[in-house]
Tab-separated table of C-alpha atoms in Angstrom:
chain	number	residue	atom	x	y	z
A	884	MET	CA	-11.192	-11.602	-22.603
A	885	LYS	CA	-8.675	-12.588	-19.976
A	886	LYS	CA	-5.066	-13.435	-20.367
A	887	ALA	CA	-2.435	-14.458	-17.866
A	888	ILE	CA	1.251	-14.640	-18.617
A	889	VAL	CA	3.120	-16.760	-16.106
A	890	ILE	CA	6.743	-16.199	-15.279
A	891	THR	CA	8.273	-19.001	-13.248
A	892	VAL	CA	11.260	-17.697	-11.380
A	893	ILE	CA	13.921	-20.162	-10.252
A	894	LEU	CA	14.390	-19.109	-6.686
A	895	SER	CA	14.371	-20.833	-3.316
A	896	ILE	CA	12.885	-18.802	-0.532
A	897	ALA	CA	12.671	-19.729	3.129
A	898	ILE	CA	10.010	-17.559	4.708
A	899	LEU	CA	7.849	-17.416	7.782
A	900	ALA	CA	5.585	-16.346	7.187
A	901	GLY	CA	-16.224	8.666	21.153
A	902	CYS	CA	-13.219	9.261	19.055
A	903	TYR	CA	-14.369	10.436	15.660
A	904	ASN	CA	-16.330	13.261	14.160
A	905	THR	CA	-19.600	13.064	12.263
A	906	LEU	CA	-19.450	15.059	9.056
A	907	THR	CA	-22.328	17.046	7.668
A	908	ASN	CA	-20.728	17.613	4.282
A	909	GLU	CA	-19.941	13.963	3.583
A	910	GLN	CA	-22.151	11.027	2.797
A	911	LYS	CA	-21.396	7.546	4.068
A	912	ASP	CA	-22.689	4.256	2.860
A	913	GLU	CA	-22.088	0.587	3.350
A	914	ASN	CA	-22.301	-1.753	0.404
A	915	SER	CA	-22.255	-5.497	-0.033
A	916	PRO	CA	-20.910	-7.121	-3.193
A	917	GLY	CA	-24.345	-8.262	-4.353
A	918	GLY	CA	-25.106	-8.574	-8.033
A	919	SER	CA	-23.072	-10.291	-10.675
A	920	TYR	CA	-19.842	-9.289	-12.312
A	921	ASN	CA	-20.048	-8.506	-15.998
A	922	GLN	CA	-18.030	-11.403	-17.360
A	923	ALA	CA	-18.257	-15.044	-16.346
A	924	TYR	CA	-15.101	-16.652	-15.045
A	925	VAL	CA	-12.892	-18.192	-17.708
A	926	ALA	CA	-9.621	-19.890	-16.834
A	927	PRO	CA	-6.812	-17.677	-18.156
A	928	SER	CA	-4.399	-18.964	-20.751
A	929	THR	CA	-0.759	-19.199	-19.732
A	930	GLU	CA	2.606	-19.288	-21.420
A	931	ARG	CA	6.211	-19.454	-20.294
A	932	ILE	CA	8.303	-16.293	-20.566
A	933	ASN	CA	12.031	-16.016	-21.137
A	934	PHE	CA	13.456	-12.824	-19.704
A	935	GLU	CA	15.398	-10.526	-21.988
A	936	GLY	CA	18.560	-9.972	-19.964
A	937	ALA	CA	18.425	-9.740	-16.174
A	938	ASN	CA	15.787	-11.618	-14.215
A	939	PRO	CA	14.785	-9.120	-11.495
A	940	PHE	CA	13.007	-11.715	-9.356
A	941	GLU	CA	15.968	-14.058	-8.790
A	942	GLY	CA	17.286	-12.229	-5.735
A	943	ILE	CA	13.989	-11.553	-3.993
A	944	ASN	CA	13.977	-12.044	-0.214
A	945	ALA	CA	10.333	-12.390	0.789
A	946	ARG	CA	11.257	-12.391	4.476
A	947	ARG	CA	11.840	-8.640	4.163
A	948	GLY	CA	8.268	-7.771	3.196
A	949	ASN	CA	6.898	-6.309	-0.023
A	950	PHE	CA	9.263	-6.364	-2.984
A	951	ILE	CA	7.318	-4.741	-5.846
A	952	PHE	CA	6.325	-1.082	-5.986
A	953	GLU	CA	4.490	1.225	-8.395
A	954	ALA	CA	6.833	3.167	-10.682
A	955	GLY	CA	4.492	4.866	-13.169
A	956	GLU	CA	4.019	4.460	-16.937
A	957	GLY	CA	3.438	0.697	-16.831
A	958	LYS	CA	6.540	-0.068	-14.773
A	959	ILE	CA	7.299	-1.409	-11.318
A	960	LEU	CA	10.292	-1.237	-9.018
A	961	VAL	CA	11.543	-4.653	-7.903
A	962	LYS	CA	13.537	-4.876	-4.674
A	963	SER	CA	15.891	-7.801	-5.210
A	964	ASP	CA	19.690	-8.179	-5.120
A	965	LYS	CA	19.588	-4.738	-6.750
A	966	LEU	CA	16.835	-2.238	-7.399
A	967	TYR	CA	15.294	-2.962	-10.805
A	968	LEU	CA	12.917	-0.964	-12.989
A	969	PHE	CA	10.779	-3.532	-14.796
A	970	ASP	CA	8.634	-2.789	-17.858
A	971	VAL	CA	5.561	-4.971	-17.357
A	972	LYS	CA	4.315	-4.863	-20.949
A	973	GLY	CA	7.755	-5.373	-22.481
A	974	GLN	CA	8.682	-8.061	-19.920
A	975	LYS	CA	12.167	-6.681	-19.424
A	976	VAL	CA	14.373	-4.698	-17.083
A	977	VAL	CA	14.906	-1.156	-18.355
A	978	ALA	CA	17.144	0.116	-15.541
A	979	GLU	CA	18.920	-1.130	-12.451
A	980	GLY	CA	20.689	0.521	-9.558
A	981	PRO	CA	22.182	-0.054	-6.114
A	982	LEU	CA	19.856	-1.164	-3.339
A	983	LYS	CA	20.146	0.679	-0.037
A	984	ASP	CA	20.483	-1.668	2.927
A	985	PHE	CA	17.658	-0.194	4.982
A	986	ASN	CA	15.860	-2.094	7.694
A	987	PRO	CA	12.416	-3.163	6.445
A	988	PRO	CA	9.874	-1.940	5.849
A	989	GLU	CA	11.040	0.813	3.503
A	990	ARG	CA	8.745	3.269	1.726
A	991	TYR	CA	8.980	3.762	-2.049
A	992	PHE	CA	7.715	6.928	-3.754
A	993	THR	CA	7.515	7.917	-7.429
A	994	THR	CA	8.572	11.529	-8.006
A	995	GLU	CA	8.699	13.862	-10.998
A	996	GLU	CA	12.415	13.207	-11.466
A	997	GLY	CA	12.569	9.534	-10.510
A	998	TYR	CA	12.084	7.734	-7.222
A	999	CYS	CA	12.647	8.175	-3.505
A	1000	VAL	CA	13.229	5.381	-0.998
A	1001	VAL	CA	12.850	6.167	2.701
A	1002	GLY	CA	14.200	3.760	5.277
A	1003	ASN	CA	15.963	3.353	8.603
A	1004	GLU	CA	19.514	2.521	9.591
A	1005	HIS	CA	20.283	1.599	13.193
A	1006	THR	CA	23.443	2.471	15.086
A	1007	GLU	CA	24.280	1.483	18.655
A	1008	SER	CA	22.694	4.646	19.974
A	1009	GLN	CA	19.962	5.723	17.563
A	1010	LYS	CA	17.736	5.085	14.587
A	1011	ILE	CA	18.657	7.177	11.540
A	1012	THR	CA	15.985	7.789	8.903
A	1013	LYS	CA	17.263	8.532	5.405
A	1014	ALA	CA	15.736	9.465	2.057
A	1015	CYS	CA	17.582	8.141	-0.987
A	1016	TYR	CA	16.727	9.813	-4.306
A	1017	TYR	CA	17.141	8.028	-7.641
A	1018	ASN	CA	16.808	9.414	-11.155
A	1019	GLU	CA	14.834	7.576	-13.850
A	1020	ASN	CA	17.919	5.461	-14.663
A	1021	LEU	CA	18.160	4.393	-10.995
A	1022	ASP	CA	21.350	6.330	-10.355
A	1023	ILE	CA	21.490	7.654	-6.798
A	1024	VAL	CA	21.543	11.448	-7.064
A	1025	GLN	CA	21.023	12.468	-3.434
A	1026	GLU	CA	20.898	10.974	0.031
A	1027	VAL	CA	19.378	12.942	2.905
A	1028	ASN	CA	19.749	12.255	6.626
A	1029	LEU	CA	16.240	13.187	7.720
A	1030	ASN	CA	17.115	13.177	11.424
A	1031	GLU	CA	19.522	16.048	10.782
A	1032	VAL	CA	17.305	17.921	8.328
A	1033	LEU	CA	14.085	17.626	10.319
A	1034	GLY	CA	15.740	18.114	13.680
A	1035	GLU	CA	14.124	15.020	15.160
A	1036	SER	CA	13.506	11.343	14.477
A	1037	PRO	CA	10.333	10.879	12.386
A	1038	LYS	CA	8.108	7.863	12.958
A	1039	PHE	CA	6.158	7.918	9.682
A	1040	ILE	CA	6.922	9.701	6.415
A	1041	ALA	CA	5.351	10.493	3.050
A	1042	VAL	CA	7.068	12.197	0.100
A	1043	ASP	CA	5.097	14.261	-2.422
A	1044	LYS	CA	5.384	13.893	-6.202
A	1045	THR	CA	7.845	16.773	-6.504
A	1046	GLY	CA	10.131	14.918	-4.118
A	1047	LYS	CA	10.743	18.220	-2.352
A	1048	LYS	CA	8.110	18.140	0.399
A	1049	ILE	CA	7.984	15.618	3.212
A	1050	ALA	CA	5.098	14.992	5.588
A	1051	PHE	CA	6.207	13.344	8.804
A	1052	ALA	CA	4.633	12.309	12.079
A	1053	THR	CA	6.102	12.098	15.559
A	1054	ASP	CA	4.550	11.497	18.962
A	1055	THR	CA	3.960	15.239	19.240
A	1056	GLY	CA	2.428	16.095	15.879
A	1057	LEU	CA	2.176	16.081	12.095
A	1058	PHE	CA	4.522	18.325	10.141
A	1059	LEU	CA	5.265	19.363	6.561
A	1060	TYR	CA	8.883	20.067	5.628
A	1061	ASP	CA	10.050	21.848	2.458
A	1062	LEU	CA	13.503	20.545	1.498
A	1063	VAL	CA	14.147	23.468	-0.877
A	1064	LYS	CA	13.123	26.286	1.461
A	1065	GLY	CA	14.246	24.530	4.628
A	1066	THR	CA	10.970	25.363	6.366
A	1067	LYS	CA	8.800	23.264	8.683
A	1068	GLN	CA	5.051	23.757	9.053
A	1069	THR	CA	3.007	22.276	11.889
A	1070	LEU	CA	-0.237	20.708	10.651
A	1071	LEU	CA	-1.331	19.053	13.900
A	1072	ASN	CA	-0.263	19.185	17.517
A	1073	LEU	CA	-0.936	15.816	19.129
A	1074	GLY	CA	-1.355	15.054	22.809
A	1075	LEU	CA	-4.240	14.626	25.226
A	1076	GLU	CA	-4.702	18.377	25.546
A	1077	ASN	CA	-5.377	18.577	21.779
A	1078	THR	CA	-7.670	15.550	21.487
A	1079	GLU	CA	-10.907	17.490	21.135
A	1080	ALA	CA	-9.441	19.934	18.599
A	1081	ASN	CA	-8.151	16.962	16.566
A	1082	ASN	CA	-11.536	15.202	16.462
A	1083	GLY	CA	-10.272	12.557	18.882
A	1084	LEU	CA	-7.006	11.788	17.086
A	1085	THR	CA	-4.158	10.946	19.464
A	1086	TYR	CA	-1.615	9.079	17.313
A	1087	LEU	CA	-0.612	8.677	13.647
A	1088	SER	CA	0.699	5.439	12.135
A	1089	ASP	CA	0.750	5.950	8.337
A	1090	LEU	CA	0.745	8.857	5.859
A	1091	ALA	CA	0.199	9.345	2.109
A	1092	PHE	CA	-0.150	12.384	-0.154
A	1093	PHE	CA	-3.103	12.456	-2.571
A	1094	ASP	CA	-5.324	14.873	-4.544
A	1095	LYS	CA	-2.317	16.280	-6.428
A	1096	ASP	CA	-0.376	16.673	-3.177
A	1097	THR	CA	-2.973	19.017	-1.650
A	1098	LYS	CA	-4.107	16.517	1.005
A	1099	ILE	CA	-2.592	13.899	3.274
A	1100	ALA	CA	-4.401	10.669	4.126
A	1101	PHE	CA	-3.569	8.935	7.381
A	1102	ILE	CA	-4.168	5.967	9.640
A	1103	GLY	CA	-4.418	6.968	13.274
A	1104	SER	CA	-5.901	6.016	16.597
A	1105	CYS	CA	-7.976	7.410	19.426
A	1106	TYR	CA	-9.068	6.328	22.876
A	1107	GLU	CA	-12.660	5.287	23.437
A	1108	LYS	CA	-14.252	4.590	26.797
A	1109	ILE	CA	-15.609	1.040	26.934
A	1110	GLY	CA	-17.055	-0.229	30.198
A	1111	GLY	CA	-15.313	2.461	32.200
A	1112	ASN	CA	-11.937	1.781	30.598
A	1113	SER	CA	-10.183	3.608	27.776
A	1114	LYS	CA	-9.393	1.410	24.797
A	1115	LYS	CA	-7.259	2.330	21.797
A	1116	GLN	CA	-9.258	2.286	18.563
A	1117	PRO	CA	-8.022	2.651	14.955
A	1118	THR	CA	-9.126	5.650	12.918
A	1119	PHE	CA	-8.623	6.930	9.385
A	1120	GLY	CA	-8.815	10.364	7.875
A	1121	THR	CA	-7.439	13.205	5.778
A	1122	ILE	CA	-5.979	16.650	6.339
A	1123	SER	CA	-5.212	19.449	3.890
A	1124	VAL	CA	-1.549	20.435	3.529
A	1125	ASP	CA	-2.301	23.849	5.016
A	1126	GLY	CA	-3.857	22.196	8.065
A	1127	THR	CA	-7.231	23.909	7.688
A	1128	GLU	CA	-9.477	20.923	6.901
A	1129	MET	CA	-9.368	17.657	8.791
A	1130	VAL	CA	-11.420	14.466	8.930
A	1131	ASN	CA	-10.906	11.719	11.510
A	1132	GLU	CA	-13.273	8.732	11.473
A	1133	LYS	CA	-13.521	5.582	13.538
A	1134	ALA	CA	-12.467	2.699	11.292
A	1135	GLU	CA	-14.173	-0.336	12.870
A	1136	LEU	CA	-11.341	-2.416	11.396
A	1137	PRO	CA	-9.461	-3.872	14.406
A	1138	ARG	CA	-6.202	-4.481	12.510
A	1139	LEU	CA	-6.266	-1.446	10.233
A	1140	ARG	CA	-2.697	-1.298	8.902
A	1141	ASN	CA	-2.910	-0.829	5.142
A	1142	MET	CA	-3.591	2.292	3.120
A	1143	GLU	CA	-3.470	2.743	-0.667
A	1144	ALA	CA	-3.784	6.278	-2.047
A	1145	THR	CA	-4.266	7.737	-5.515
A	1146	ASP	CA	-5.247	11.310	-6.395
A	1147	TYR	CA	-8.872	10.184	-6.692
A	1148	TYR	CA	-9.422	7.444	-4.099
A	1149	VAL	CA	-7.943	6.235	-0.820
A	1150	ALA	CA	-8.450	2.650	0.408
A	1151	PHE	CA	-8.081	1.426	3.997
A	1152	SER	CA	-7.903	-2.260	4.914
A	1153	GLU	CA	-6.730	-4.707	7.548
A	1154	ASP	CA	-3.453	-6.560	7.858
A	1155	ALA	CA	-3.166	-10.319	8.318
A	1156	TYR	CA	-4.284	-11.705	11.660
A	1157	PRO	CA	-1.758	-13.852	13.559
A	1158	ILE	CA	-2.974	-17.349	14.391
A	1159	ASN	CA	-5.571	-17.489	17.185
A	1160	THR	CA	-5.937	-13.698	17.394
A	1161	GLY	CA	-9.242	-13.321	15.596
A	1162	GLU	CA	-10.487	-12.968	12.046
A	1163	PRO	CA	-10.709	-10.040	9.630
A	1164	VAL	CA	-13.920	-8.049	9.409
A	1165	GLY	CA	-14.122	-8.500	5.638
A	1166	LYS	CA	-14.632	-4.845	4.780
A	1167	VAL	CA	-12.774	-2.158	2.853
A	1168	ILE	CA	-13.128	1.578	3.456
A	1169	ILE	CA	-12.894	3.834	0.392
A	1170	ILE	CA	-12.729	7.639	0.337
A	1171	ASP	CA	-13.960	9.114	-2.959
A	1172	ASN	CA	-12.077	12.399	-3.173
A	1173	ALA	CA	-14.300	13.901	-5.890
A	1174	THR	CA	-17.489	13.630	-3.827
A	1175	GLY	CA	-16.191	13.388	-0.278
A	1176	GLN	CA	-18.118	10.148	0.182
A	1177	ILE	CA	-16.844	7.449	2.506
A	1178	HIS	CA	-17.808	3.946	1.337
A	1179	ARG	CA	-17.627	0.841	3.500
A	1180	HIS	CA	-17.743	-2.205	1.224
A	1181	THR	CA	-18.320	-5.793	2.345
A	1182	LEU	CA	-16.322	-8.351	0.356
A	1183	GLN	CA	-17.331	-11.791	-0.935
A	1184	ASN	CA	-14.963	-13.485	1.528
A	1185	LYS	CA	-13.853	-11.770	4.718
A	1186	HIS	CA	-10.259	-12.953	4.314
A	1187	GLU	CA	-9.947	-10.909	1.113
A	1188	SER	CA	-9.805	-7.775	3.240
A	1189	GLN	CA	-6.226	-8.631	4.252
A	1190	ASN	CA	-4.996	-8.186	0.660
A	1191	VAL	CA	-6.454	-5.056	-0.956
A	1192	PHE	CA	-4.834	-3.032	-3.753
A	1193	LEU	CA	-6.160	0.013	-5.594
A	1194	LEU	CA	-6.187	-0.256	-9.383
A	1195	GLY	CA	-4.318	2.611	-11.049
A	1196	LYS	CA	-6.334	5.787	-10.454
A	1197	GLY	CA	-8.568	3.916	-8.048
A	1198	LYS	CA	-11.755	3.332	-10.033
A	1199	TYR	CA	-11.450	-0.320	-9.046
A	1200	PHE	CA	-9.704	-2.196	-6.268
A	1201	ILE	CA	-8.448	-5.756	-6.398
A	1202	THR	CA	-8.245	-8.430	-3.716
A	1203	CYS	CA	-6.444	-11.749	-3.683
A	1204	LEU	CA	-7.255	-14.860	-1.696
A	1205	GLN	CA	-5.755	-18.321	-1.495
A	1206	ASN	CA	-8.616	-20.714	-2.240
A	1207	ASP	CA	-6.621	-23.804	-1.363
A	1208	ASP	CA	-3.078	-24.979	-2.017
A	1209	LYS	CA	-3.701	-25.012	-5.774
A	1210	GLU	CA	-4.901	-21.533	-6.698
A	1211	VAL	CA	-5.254	-17.862	-5.855
A	1212	ILE	CA	-8.479	-15.992	-6.636
A	1213	TYR	CA	-8.310	-12.364	-7.782
A	1214	ARG	CA	-11.467	-10.262	-7.485
A	1215	ILE	CA	-11.880	-6.778	-8.921
A	1216	TYR	CA	-14.483	-4.515	-7.296
A	1217	ASP	CA	-15.942	-1.142	-8.247
A	1218	SER	CA	-14.638	1.418	-5.738
A	1219	LYS	CA	-17.854	3.465	-5.734
A	1220	THR	CA	-20.457	0.723	-5.514
A	1221	GLY	CA	-18.534	-2.197	-4.048
A	1222	LYS	CA	-19.973	-4.454	-6.761
A	1223	LEU	CA	-17.851	-7.325	-8.008
A	1224	PHE	CA	-16.648	-6.343	-11.467
A	1225	LYS	CA	-14.579	-9.331	-12.492
A	1226	GLU	CA	-12.932	-12.451	-11.104
A	1227	THR	CA	-9.999	-14.524	-12.278
A	1228	LYS	CA	-7.999	-17.423	-10.864
A	1229	GLN	CA	-4.414	-18.547	-11.063
A	1230	GLU	CA	-3.526	-22.180	-10.508
A	1231	PHE	CA	-0.061	-23.088	-9.275
A	1232	ASP	CA	0.713	-26.387	-10.959
A	1233	GLY	CA	3.126	-28.547	-9.011
A	1234	LYS	CA	2.830	-26.501	-5.828
A	1235	THR	CA	0.200	-28.463	-3.942
A	1236	ASP	CA	2.621	-29.397	-1.153
A	1237	GLU	CA	3.987	-25.899	-0.516
A	1238	LYS	CA	2.336	-23.412	1.789
A	1239	TYR	CA	1.211	-20.212	0.163
A	1240	ILE	CA	2.344	-17.078	2.002
A	1241	LYS	CA	1.210	-13.861	0.334
A	1242	THR	CA	0.621	-12.195	-3.019
A	1243	TYR	CA	1.752	-8.661	-3.823
A	1244	VAL	CA	-0.027	-6.798	-6.626
A	1245	GLN	CA	0.633	-3.709	-8.739
A	1246	THR	CA	-2.002	-2.521	-11.181
A	1247	PHE	CA	-2.334	-0.443	-14.357
A	1248	ASP	CA	-5.825	0.742	-15.258
A	1249	ASP	CA	-4.734	2.460	-18.475
A	1250	THR	CA	-3.966	-0.978	-19.939
A	1251	ASN	CA	-6.357	-3.024	-17.746
A	1252	THR	CA	-3.563	-5.220	-16.452
A	1253	PHE	CA	-2.114	-6.195	-13.102
A	1254	ILE	CA	1.052	-7.997	-12.105
A	1255	ALA	CA	1.068	-10.298	-9.085
A	1256	VAL	CA	3.979	-11.965	-7.294
A	1257	SER	CA	3.051	-14.888	-5.041
A	1258	ALA	CA	5.440	-16.287	-2.444
A	1259	PHE	CA	5.529	-19.806	-0.959
A	1260	TYR	CA	7.403	-21.643	1.771
A	1261	ASN	CA	10.567	-23.265	0.417
A	1262	SER	CA	9.647	-22.719	-3.201
A	1263	GLU	CA	10.090	-20.253	-6.026
A	1264	PRO	CA	7.726	-17.279	-6.320
A	1265	VAL	CA	5.275	-17.189	-9.190
A	1266	VAL	CA	4.788	-14.001	-11.194
A	1267	THR	CA	1.606	-13.565	-13.218
A	1268	ILE	CA	0.436	-10.789	-15.499
A	1269	HIS	CA	-3.310	-10.555	-16.106
A	1270	GLU	CA	-5.513	-8.583	-18.461
A	1271	PHE	CA	-9.080	-7.892	-17.354
């Protein structure tokens, strides 16, 4: 059975859119989405929704990137004119708070006591990175100048679920800082002199805690000799928080930019390709933390690989793809096998003349639902909630 609840939000938006190690203790496979999914496609039913109280989507500015974030327990954070906590099942705002005016993109983290938003503020002379902590009612309870605390300007940051430990990367290394103890631990020293010790890794560009905060997943890069020249190549990998175990693998995804991490799975995928710069590979890389396996799945359509989202704990991942100017296709795949599990479509009545930009998705596997927000040129976004 499939349902879709459509929320039409009255809003006008103007938007423009030799460097890796081979592991003996891990298995790798590459899967195509062959086989059939276990339920034939049925057009979802739709109904109009009237918000109870505040409409959190009215103030969305899609020019500033993603605006919905996982918040735990069937809720999402909505970055709008304020910061809203939205109950997906109840279709209502349950808390709201002030929105920090950080330069995009910000990072949003769910912690044991609420939420943490990490972002940058620019002065005439420097970039200041701050961490803003909210409680569950979205009251700001603490704001930390990370430049001062860490003693340097971090390039990439991840916050663990306690909210008290911060992993951060600079040009010189990867570090773990304990806000309570005030201690800094070096996990990796970067630089050409450490390339061999780091399995080829020379640079880090994204971080995420997983496996109950005992490991850190990352996107990185290395230099590979091609035709006598050194060329920068994207990599992906993991490292334990004590720095003792590290994996760094060549990604073979030219525009690897996106990483989604749960305690059980980590997904790596490409970002959108600018016009006339090539096409996506059409693959998703999945790390299964329980087995150590690395899966490389081939998708039904290569353009799906630019919009990949892990479902809840990561048993499934979902992709979205604009079929034409009338609909978006959502496909749900099994993370282990890469088989297509289910497919659904959402038509956008009355929007045939507008150009579709992007869909952002948050998922909840405990209730088998996902919420998607689709943005268009010069038109209101469309919010859909699907059961699968």
